[in-house]
Coordinates of C-alpha atoms in Angstrom, one line a residue:
M1 CA 3.7 -1.1 -15.5
N2 CA 4.7 2.2 -16.9
S3 CA 7.6 2.0 -19.3
A4 CA 9.2 4.9 -17.4
Y5 CA 10.0 2.6 -14.6
H6 CA 12.2 0.6 -17.1
R7 CA 13.8 3.7 -18.6
R8 CA 17.3 2.8 -19.7
V9 CA 20.3 5.2 -19.4
T10 CA 23.7 4.6 -20.9
S11 CA 25.3 2.3 -18.4
G12 CA 27.8 -0.4 -17.8
G13 CA 25.1 -3.0 -18.5
E14 CA 22.7 -5.1 -16.4
L15 CA 23.7 -8.4 -14.9
A16 CA 20.5 -10.1 -15.8
N17 CA 21.1 -9.4 -19.4
A18 CA 24.7 -10.5 -19.4
T19 CA 26.0 -14.1 -20.0
S20 CA 28.7 -15.9 -17.8
W21 CA 30.9 -16.0 -20.9
Q22 CA 30.8 -12.3 -21.3
L23 CA 31.7 -11.8 -17.7
Q24 CA 34.8 -14.0 -18.0
S25 CA 36.5 -11.4 -20.0
T26 CA 35.9 -8.3 -17.9
S27 CA 36.5 -7.1 -14.4
S28 CA 32.9 -6.2 -13.3
A29 CA 31.9 -4.3 -10.3
L30 CA 28.2 -4.7 -9.1
I31 CA 25.7 -2.2 -8.1
V32 CA 22.8 -3.7 -6.3
P33 CA 19.5 -1.8 -5.5
V34 CA 17.9 -2.8 -2.3
G35 CA 14.4 -1.8 -1.7
S36 CA 11.1 -3.0 -0.1
T37 CA 7.4 -4.0 -0.7
E38 CA 5.5 -2.2 1.6
Q39 CA 2.5 0.3 1.7
H40 CA 3.1 3.9 0.5
G41 CA -0.4 5.4 1.2
P42 CA -3.4 5.2 -1.2
H43 CA -1.5 6.8 -4.1
L44 CA 1.8 5.1 -4.5
P45 CA 2.8 1.5 -5.4
L46 CA 4.1 -0.9 -2.9
D47 CA 7.4 -1.2 -4.8
T48 CA 8.1 2.5 -4.6
D49 CA 11.4 2.3 -2.7
T50 CA 12.6 -0.6 -5.1
R51 CA 11.7 1.6 -8.3
I52 CA 13.8 4.6 -6.8
A53 CA 16.7 2.4 -5.7
T54 CA 16.7 0.7 -9.3
A55 CA 16.4 4.0 -11.1
V56 CA 19.3 5.6 -9.1
A57 CA 21.3 2.6 -9.6
R58 CA 20.8 2.6 -13.4
A59 CA 21.7 6.3 -13.5
L60 CA 24.7 5.7 -11.3
A61 CA 25.9 3.1 -13.6
G62 CA 25.5 5.4 -16.6
H63 CA 27.8 8.0 -15.0
L64 CA 30.3 5.4 -13.8
A65 CA 30.5 4.0 -17.3
V66 CA 32.2 7.1 -18.4
S67 CA 34.3 8.1 -15.4
D68 CA 35.5 5.0 -13.9
E69 CA 37.9 2.1 -14.7
L70 CA 35.8 -0.7 -13.7
K71 CA 32.9 -1.8 -15.8
W72 CA 29.8 -1.7 -13.5
L73 CA 26.7 -3.9 -13.8
V74 CA 23.3 -3.3 -12.3
A75 CA 22.0 -6.3 -10.5
P76 CA 18.2 -7.4 -10.2
A77 CA 16.7 -5.4 -7.2
I78 CA 16.4 -7.1 -3.8
A79 CA 12.8 -6.1 -3.5
Y80 CA 12.0 -7.2 0.0
G81 CA 13.4 -5.4 3.1
A82 CA 12.8 -4.8 6.8
S83 CA 9.3 -3.1 6.8
G84 CA 7.8 -4.4 10.0
E85 CA 6.7 -0.8 10.8
H86 CA 4.3 -1.0 8.0
E87 CA 2.8 -4.5 8.5
E88 CA -0.5 -3.0 9.6
F89 CA -1.3 -2.2 6.0
D90 CA -2.3 -4.6 3.5
G91 CA 0.2 -5.4 0.7
T92 CA 3.4 -5.1 3.0
V93 CA 5.8 -8.0 3.0
S94 CA 8.7 -7.7 5.3
I95 CA 11.5 -10.1 5.7
G96 CA 12.8 -8.4 8.8
T97 CA 16.3 -7.3 9.7
S98 CA 17.9 -10.7 10.6
A99 CA 16.8 -12.4 7.3
L100 CA 17.8 -9.2 5.3
R101 CA 21.2 -9.2 6.8
L102 CA 21.6 -12.8 6.1
L103 CA 20.4 -12.4 2.4
L104 CA 22.9 -9.4 1.9
V105 CA 25.8 -11.4 3.6
E106 CA 25.4 -14.5 1.3
F107 CA 24.6 -12.2 -1.7
G108 CA 28.0 -10.5 -1.2
R109 CA 29.9 -13.7 -0.4
S110 CA 28.7 -15.2 -3.6
A111 CA 29.1 -12.0 -5.9
A112 CA 32.5 -11.3 -4.6
R113 CA 33.8 -14.4 -6.2
W114 CA 33.8 -12.7 -9.5
A115 CA 33.1 -9.1 -8.8
P116 CA 36.1 -7.0 -7.5
R117 CA 33.9 -4.5 -5.9
L118 CA 30.0 -4.2 -4.8
V119 CA 27.8 -1.3 -3.6
F120 CA 24.3 -1.7 -2.4
V121 CA 22.1 1.2 -3.2
N122 CA 19.5 1.5 -0.5
G123 CA 15.9 2.9 -1.1
H124 CA 14.4 2.1 2.3
G125 CA 15.4 3.6 5.7
G126 CA 14.3 0.4 7.5
N127 CA 17.2 -1.6 5.8
V128 CA 19.9 0.5 7.2
E129 CA 20.6 -1.8 10.2
A130 CA 20.8 -4.9 8.1
L131 CA 23.0 -3.2 5.5
A132 CA 25.5 -1.9 8.1
A133 CA 25.8 -5.3 9.8
A134 CA 26.1 -7.1 6.6
A135 CA 28.6 -4.8 5.0
A136 CA 30.6 -4.8 8.1
L137 CA 31.2 -8.6 8.1
L138 CA 31.8 -8.7 4.4
R139 CA 34.5 -6.3 4.8
Y140 CA 35.9 -8.0 7.8
E141 CA 36.0 -11.1 5.5
G142 CA 38.1 -9.2 3.1
R143 CA 35.5 -8.2 0.4
D144 CA 35.2 -4.8 -1.1
V145 CA 31.9 -3.9 -0.1
G146 CA 30.1 -0.4 0.4
W147 CA 26.6 1.1 0.5
C148 CA 24.8 4.3 0.1
S149 CA 21.3 5.3 0.5
C150 CA 19.1 7.3 -1.9
T151 CA 18.9 10.7 0.1
A152 CA 18.0 14.2 -0.4
A153 CA 18.1 17.3 1.7
N154 CA 15.1 18.4 3.7
A155 CA 13.2 15.0 2.5
D156 CA 10.0 14.1 4.3
A157 CA 9.8 10.5 5.8
H158 CA 7.3 8.5 3.8
A159 CA 5.1 8.6 0.8
G160 CA 4.9 12.5 1.0
H161 CA 6.4 15.2 -1.0
T162 CA 9.7 13.6 -1.7
E163 CA 8.8 10.2 -2.8
T164 CA 5.8 11.2 -4.6
S165 CA 7.7 13.8 -6.6
V166 CA 10.5 11.2 -7.5
L167 CA 7.7 8.8 -8.8
L168 CA 6.0 11.6 -10.8
H169 CA 9.4 11.9 -12.5
I170 CA 10.4 8.2 -13.0
S171 CA 7.0 6.4 -13.0
P172 CA 4.2 9.0 -13.4
D173 CA 1.5 6.7 -14.8
D174 CA 1.7 4.6 -11.5
V175 CA 1.0 7.5 -9.1
S176 CA -2.8 7.7 -8.3
I177 CA -2.9 11.5 -8.2
D178 CA -6.6 11.9 -7.2
Q179 CA -5.8 9.6 -4.1
R180 CA -3.2 11.9 -2.6
V181 CA -3.9 13.1 0.8
P182 CA -1.8 14.8 3.4
G183 CA -0.3 12.6 6.0
N184 CA 1.2 13.3 9.4
R185 CA 3.7 16.1 9.1
T186 CA 5.2 16.2 12.5
P187 CA 9.0 15.8 12.6
L188 CA 10.1 12.2 12.6
G189 CA 12.1 12.4 15.7
Q190 CA 8.9 13.3 17.7
L191 CA 7.0 10.5 16.1
M192 CA 9.5 7.7 16.9
P193 CA 8.4 6.7 20.3
A194 CA 4.8 6.0 19.2
M195 CA 6.1 4.3 15.9
R196 CA 8.4 1.9 17.9
K197 CA 5.4 0.7 19.8
G198 CA 2.7 0.7 17.1
G199 CA 4.3 1.3 13.8
I200 CA 3.3 3.8 11.1
A201 CA -0.3 3.1 11.8
A202 CA 0.0 4.5 15.3
V203 CA 0.8 8.0 14.0
S204 CA -0.8 8.1 10.5
D205 CA -4.2 6.2 9.6
V206 CA -3.3 6.7 5.8
G207 CA 0.5 5.5 6.2
I208 CA 1.9 8.7 5.0
L209 CA 4.4 10.9 6.8
G210 CA 4.5 14.2 4.9
D211 CA 2.4 15.9 2.3
P212 CA 2.3 14.4 -1.2
T213 CA -0.3 17.0 -2.5
T214 CA 2.6 19.3 -3.1
A215 CA 4.6 16.9 -5.2
T216 CA 5.5 17.7 -8.9
A217 CA 7.5 15.9 -11.6
E218 CA 9.8 18.9 -11.8
E219 CA 10.6 18.7 -8.1
G220 CA 11.1 15.0 -8.7
A221 CA 13.6 15.4 -11.3
R222 CA 15.6 17.8 -9.0
I223 CA 15.2 15.4 -6.1
F224 CA 16.3 12.4 -8.2
A225 CA 19.6 14.1 -9.5
E226 CA 20.3 14.8 -6.1
M227 CA 20.1 11.3 -5.1
V228 CA 22.2 10.1 -8.0
D229 CA 24.9 12.8 -7.4
G230 CA 25.2 12.0 -3.8
C231 CA 25.6 8.2 -4.5
L232 CA 28.1 9.1 -7.3
R233 CA 30.5 11.1 -5.2
R234 CA 30.4 8.5 -2.6
V235 CA 31.1 5.7 -5.0
V236 CA 33.8 7.6 -6.7
R237 CA 35.5 8.5 -3.5
W238 CA 35.1 5.1 -2.1
T239 CA 35.7 5.6 1.5
P240 CA 33.6 3.1 3.4
D241 CA 33.2 3.5 7.2
R242 CA 33.6 0.7 9.7
D243 CA 30.0 -0.4 8.7
G244 CA 30.7 -0.2 4.9
M245 CA 28.8 3.1 4.6
L246 CA 30.1 5.2 1.7
T247 CA 30.9 8.7 3.1

């Protein structure tokens, strides 16, 4: 795997590298990347959403390390999500909304025993229902939990210009440039009725919604910065709605 995926920024640290003894002497909040393992066309790796969520989480921690009173740790990513719409394509592994919701609830209940604040950074749209339900319950139970998604203005839906550009920025060696082909560029709202019945395969035989052939690393750097800035503003403001989404 390309070392760019593991590129480190100055951060509050990573949970996997800490010891329990170290955490006893600090008040450590937790950033949890939530992604998926699902098809992203013929040119992007199956863990694209997880890579993006992890990279955003690490950059977010770096900014918070110099601007927030809490010490922020980045947890190992939750790399499986609700990806049923992609199951017609090989390699996709979906645990579904119900299982993901339960996983997030139990994760939050356990982590909140020592972490005073917890934020899930989401890289896959199909995870939103589970995130909202889990965060709402955790907050009802008195835990300080929120979530935000890695979003950018005018983004296409799946494995197109947006995600391909970001991968060219954070993990360029893992993008199969010569395999890029345009997908279905119809607005997502118009595709949803067919997708609800037959998944992505019903509207795109290559599994792409958008056009990855226009993607560039330079555009990816801009989009990635927008994702990080959006999450940073929400975390610093910390105004979760009733479902825990940071606004």
